């Protein structure tokens, strides 16, 4: 199966992707994973991406699309893939459409996982992630904590709360910033036939 999974952070895209990949051997692809992979591999694109990441800048779409093009041609994508949270923007959606045509790939569908805001707030404030970039196992302190508090069950590295998931303090109390669903969703709904 070849899918795009969209939704707000904490909606469960990664969890759903992991479950679906077990059904048919397709692979889960997130931009964070492919960027880290390119950097670790030391590829030309990875070196370019690392320069942006080291400065704390966003990696430009052109560079992300170059890395995505290479990733979608890897042999493990032949059985299928699930794009986890990508594309996020209309320019990324337009670039992905062109890339899929170029590669002769037809998507089966794009799915938006819509979860109530209060559930997302709870998930993000209780989610923890393995700090080892090669592991990145995800835990939840309420529903699926690691066996030993603060330690990853899989690799033994520290389990942390990601910076983008921490409660931010304001003068009026604590708030958690929730990003809106990706702008690419509306674009893809209007043009869904163009993706397949």
C-alpha positions as a LaTeX table, in Angstrom:
\begin{tabular}{lrrr}
\hline
Residue & $x$ (\AA) & $y$ (\AA) & $z$ (\AA) \\
\hline
Unk1 & 0.00 & 0.00 & 0.00 \\
Unk2 & 1.13 & 3.53 & $-0.76$ \\
Unk3 & $-0.41$ & 6.04 & 1.63 \\
Unk4 & $-0.04$ & 9.53 & 2.99 \\
Unk5 & $-0.96$ & 9.85 & 6.67 \\
Unk6 & $-1.82$ & 13.39 & 7.76 \\
Unk7 & $-2.90$ & 14.85 & 11.10 \\
Unk8 & $-1.81$ & 17.12 & 13.90 \\
Unk9 & 1.18 & 16.17 & 16.07 \\
Unk10 & $-0.06$ & 13.58 & 18.57 \\
Unk11 & $-2.90$ & 12.39 & 16.32 \\
Unk12 & $-1.34$ & 8.94 & 16.09 \\
Unk13 & 0.17 & 8.96 & 12.59 \\
Unk14 & 3.29 & 7.11 & 13.69 \\
Unk15 & 1.32 & 4.54 & 15.68 \\
Unk16 & $-1.05$ & 3.87 & 12.78 \\
Unk17 & 1.87 & 3.69 & 10.33 \\
Unk18 & 3.67 & 1.10 & 12.46 \\
Unk19 & 0.52 & $-1.05$ & 12.62 \\
Unk20 & $-0.11$ & $-0.80$ & 8.88 \\
Unk21 & 3.48 & $-1.64$ & 7.92 \\
Unk22 & 3.14 & $-4.91$ & 9.83 \\
Unk23 & 0.24 & $-5.91$ & 7.56 \\
Unk24 & 2.03 & $-5.84$ & 4.22 \\
Unk25 & 5.71 & $-5.06$ & 4.73 \\
Unk26 & 5.44 & $-1.47$ & 3.54 \\
Unk27 & 7.80 & 1.05 & 5.15 \\
Unk28 & 7.07 & 4.11 & 7.26 \\
Unk29 & 8.74 & 7.29 & 6.01 \\
Unk30 & 8.85 & 10.53 & 7.96 \\
Unk31 & 10.79 & 13.59 & 6.88 \\
Unk32 & 12.65 & 13.63 & 10.20 \\
Unk33 & 13.77 & 10.04 & 9.69 \\
Unk34 & 14.89 & 10.55 & 6.11 \\
Unk35 & 16.74 & 13.76 & 7.00 \\
Unk36 & 18.55 & 12.05 & 9.89 \\
Unk37 & 19.30 & 9.06 & 7.64 \\
Unk38 & 20.77 & 11.24 & 4.90 \\
Unk39 & 22.90 & 13.11 & 7.45 \\
Unk40 & 24.14 & 9.87 & 9.03 \\
Unk41 & 24.92 & 8.40 & 5.60 \\
Unk42 & 26.99 & 11.49 & 4.79 \\
Unk43 & 25.41 & 11.87 & 1.34 \\
Unk44 & 25.77 & 15.17 & $-0.51$ \\
Unk45 & 22.12 & 15.98 & 0.21 \\
Unk46 & 22.63 & 14.90 & 3.82 \\
Unk47 & 25.58 & 17.25 & 4.22 \\
Unk48 & 23.52 & 20.12 & 2.83 \\
Unk49 & 20.64 & 19.28 & 5.18 \\
Unk50 & 23.01 & 19.05 & 8.16 \\
Unk51 & 24.22 & 22.61 & 7.55 \\
Unk52 & 20.64 & 23.90 & 7.86 \\
Unk53 & 19.84 & 21.67 & 10.85 \\
Unk54 & 23.03 & 22.69 & 12.69 \\
Unk55 & 22.02 & 26.35 & 12.32 \\
Unk56 & 18.52 & 25.56 & 13.59 \\
Unk57 & 17.02 & 26.51 & 10.23 \\
Unk58 & 14.27 & 24.67 & 8.36 \\
Unk59 & 15.57 & 22.45 & 5.58 \\
Unk60 & 14.31 & 23.90 & 2.26 \\
Unk61 & 11.60 & 22.00 & 0.41 \\
Unk62 & 13.86 & 21.47 & $-2.63$ \\
Unk63 & 16.37 & 19.64 & $-0.47$ \\
Unk64 & 13.68 & 17.61 & 1.31 \\
Unk65 & 12.22 & 16.61 & $-2.07$ \\
Unk66 & 15.65 & 15.53 & $-3.31$ \\
Unk67 & 16.10 & 13.31 & $-0.26$ \\
Unk68 & 12.50 & 12.04 & $-0.60$ \\
Unk69 & 13.11 & 11.15 & $-4.26$ \\
Unk70 & 16.11 & 9.01 & $-3.33$ \\
Unk71 & 14.22 & 7.39 & $-0.42$ \\
Unk72 & 11.19 & 6.42 & $-2.52$ \\
Unk73 & 13.51 & 4.61 & $-4.94$ \\
Unk74 & 15.07 & 2.44 & $-2.22$ \\
Unk75 & 14.29 & $-1.27$ & $-2.69$ \\
Unk76 & 12.27 & $-1.49$ & 0.56 \\
Unk77 & 9.69 & 0.92 & $-0.90$ \\
Unk78 & 8.75 & $-1.55$ & $-3.64$ \\
Unk79 & 6.27 & $-3.28$ & $-1.30$ \\
Unk80 & 4.75 & 0.07 & $-0.38$ \\
Unk81 & 5.26 & 3.06 & 1.88 \\
Unk82 & 3.41 & 5.31 & 4.31 \\
Unk83 & 4.40 & 8.96 & 4.27 \\
Unk84 & 4.05 & 9.94 & 7.93 \\
Unk85 & 3.01 & 13.61 & 8.15 \\
Unk86 & 4.30 & 14.55 & 4.71 \\
Unk87 & 3.52 & 16.73 & 2.82 \\
Unk88 & 2.77 & 19.49 & 5.35 \\
Unk89 & 2.46 & 22.46 & 3.02 \\
Unk90 & 0.86 & 23.17 & $-0.34$ \\
Unk91 & 4.26 & 23.64 & $-2.06$ \\
Unk92 & 5.36 & 20.25 & $-0.66$ \\
Unk93 & 2.11 & 18.65 & $-1.89$ \\
Unk94 & 2.61 & 20.12 & $-5.36$ \\
Unk95 & 6.24 & 18.96 & $-5.43$ \\
Unk96 & 5.26 & 15.49 & $-4.23$ \\
Unk97 & 2.63 & 15.21 & $-6.97$ \\
Unk98 & 5.28 & 15.99 & $-9.61$ \\
Unk99 & 7.76 & 13.60 & $-7.99$ \\
Unk100 & 5.29 & 10.71 & $-7.92$ \\
Unk101 & 4.47 & 11.26 & $-11.61$ \\
Unk102 & 8.20 & 11.37 & $-12.42$ \\
Unk103 & 8.78 & 8.08 & $-10.54$ \\
Unk104 & 5.64 & 6.43 & $-11.93$ \\
Unk105 & 4.21 & 5.89 & $-8.45$ \\
Unk106 & 0.46 & 5.86 & $-7.84$ \\
Unk107 & $-0.82$ & 6.55 & $-4.31$ \\
Unk108 & $-3.60$ & 4.39 & $-2.94$ \\
Unk109 & $-4.93$ & 7.20 & $-0.75$ \\
Unk110 & $-4.25$ & 10.05 & 1.64 \\
Unk111 & $-5.74$ & 9.74 & 5.13 \\
Unk112 & $-6.25$ & 12.51 & 7.66 \\
Unk113 & $-6.31$ & 11.30 & 11.27 \\
Unk114 & $-8.62$ & 13.72 & 13.05 \\
Unk115 & $-8.40$ & 13.62 & 16.85 \\
Unk116 & $-10.06$ & 15.98 & 19.36 \\
Unk117 & $-7.80$ & 18.74 & 20.68 \\
Unk118 & $-8.07$ & 17.64 & 24.32 \\
Unk119 & $-6.86$ & 14.13 & 23.39 \\
Unk120 & $-3.91$ & 15.56 & 21.47 \\
Unk121 & $-3.01$ & 17.84 & 24.39 \\
Unk122 & $-3.00$ & 14.85 & 26.73 \\
Unk123 & $-0.97$ & 12.68 & 24.35 \\
Unk124 & 1.68 & 15.32 & 23.70 \\
Unk125 & 2.09 & 16.26 & 27.34 \\
Unk126 & 2.58 & 12.61 & 28.34 \\
Unk127 & 4.58 & 11.37 & 25.32 \\
Unk128 & 8.25 & 10.52 & 25.73 \\
Unk129 & 10.79 & 9.60 & 23.04 \\
Unk130 & 14.06 & 7.68 & 23.16 \\
Unk131 & 16.90 & 10.19 & 22.78 \\
Unk132 & 18.92 & 7.77 & 20.62 \\
Unk133 & 18.44 & 8.97 & 17.02 \\
Unk134 & 18.78 & 5.41 & 15.74 \\
Unk135 & 16.02 & 4.13 & 18.05 \\
Unk136 & 13.45 & 6.91 & 18.63 \\
Unk137 & 11.06 & 4.51 & 20.46 \\
Unk138 & 7.95 & 6.31 & 21.68 \\
Unk139 & 6.39 & 5.91 & 25.12 \\
Unk140 & 3.50 & 7.44 & 27.05 \\
Unk141 & 3.90 & 7.93 & 30.79 \\
Unk142 & 0.21 & 7.07 & 31.32 \\
Unk143 & $-0.56$ & 4.29 & 28.88 \\
Unk144 & 2.79 & 2.80 & 27.82 \\
Unk145 & 5.66 & 3.85 & 30.09 \\
Unk146 & 9.12 & 2.31 & 29.76 \\
Unk147 & 9.74 & $-0.57$ & 32.19 \\
Unk148 & 12.39 & 1.49 & 33.99 \\
Unk149 & 11.42 & 5.16 & 34.35 \\
Unk150 & 13.37 & 7.39 & 31.98 \\
Unk151 & 15.20 & 4.51 & 30.24 \\
Unk152 & 14.36 & 3.08 & 26.81 \\
Unk153 & 13.33 & $-0.58$ & 26.89 \\
Unk154 & 14.86 & $-1.20$ & 23.46 \\
Unk155 & 18.31 & 0.41 & 23.64 \\
Unk156 & 18.86 & 1.69 & 27.21 \\
Unk157 & 19.19 & 5.35 & 26.21 \\
Unk158 & 17.46 & 8.14 & 28.13 \\
Unk159 & 13.77 & 8.70 & 27.35 \\
Unk160 & 12.95 & 12.40 & 27.10 \\
Unk161 & 10.11 & 14.76 & 26.39 \\
Unk162 & 10.78 & 16.43 & 23.06 \\
Unk163 & 11.18 & 20.20 & 23.19 \\
Unk164 & 8.24 & 20.71 & 20.83 \\
Unk165 & 6.00 & 18.69 & 23.16 \\
Unk166 & 6.76 & 20.38 & 26.47 \\
Unk167 & 4.27 & 22.58 & 28.27 \\
Unk168 & 5.20 & 26.18 & 27.73 \\
Unk169 & 4.71 & 28.55 & 30.65 \\
Unk170 & 3.04 & 31.90 & 30.26 \\
Unk171 & 1.97 & 34.57 & 32.71 \\
Unk172 & $-1.51$ & 33.02 & 32.73 \\
Unk173 & $-0.46$ & 29.42 & 33.36 \\
Unk174 & 0.71 & 26.52 & 31.23 \\
Unk175 & $-0.23$ & 26.05 & 27.63 \\
Unk176 & 0.79 & 23.54 & 25.02 \\
Unk177 & 1.21 & 24.77 & 21.49 \\
Unk178 & $-0.72$ & 22.62 & 19.01 \\
Unk179 & $-0.04$ & 23.14 & 15.35 \\
Unk180 & $-2.99$ & 23.04 & 12.98 \\
Unk181 & $-3.44$ & 20.12 & 10.57 \\
Unk182 & $-1.19$ & 20.49 & 7.56 \\
Unk183 & $-2.23$ & 23.01 & 4.91 \\
Unk184 & $-1.60$ & 20.31 & 2.32 \\
Unk185 & $-4.78$ & 18.54 & 3.47 \\
Unk186 & $-7.16$ & 20.95 & 1.74 \\
Unk187 & $-4.98$ & 20.98 & $-1.37$ \\
Unk188 & $-5.00$ & 17.19 & $-1.53$ \\
Unk189 & $-8.76$ & 16.94 & $-0.97$ \\
Unk190 & $-9.37$ & 19.23 & $-3.95$ \\
Unk191 & $-6.92$ & 17.39 & $-6.16$ \\
Unk192 & $-7.10$ & 13.80 & $-4.87$ \\
Unk193 & $-7.63$ & 12.37 & $-8.35$ \\
Unk194 & $-4.34$ & 13.94 & $-9.45$ \\
Unk195 & $-2.37$ & 11.73 & $-7.06$ \\
Unk196 & $-3.40$ & 8.45 & $-8.55$ \\
\hline
\end{tabular}
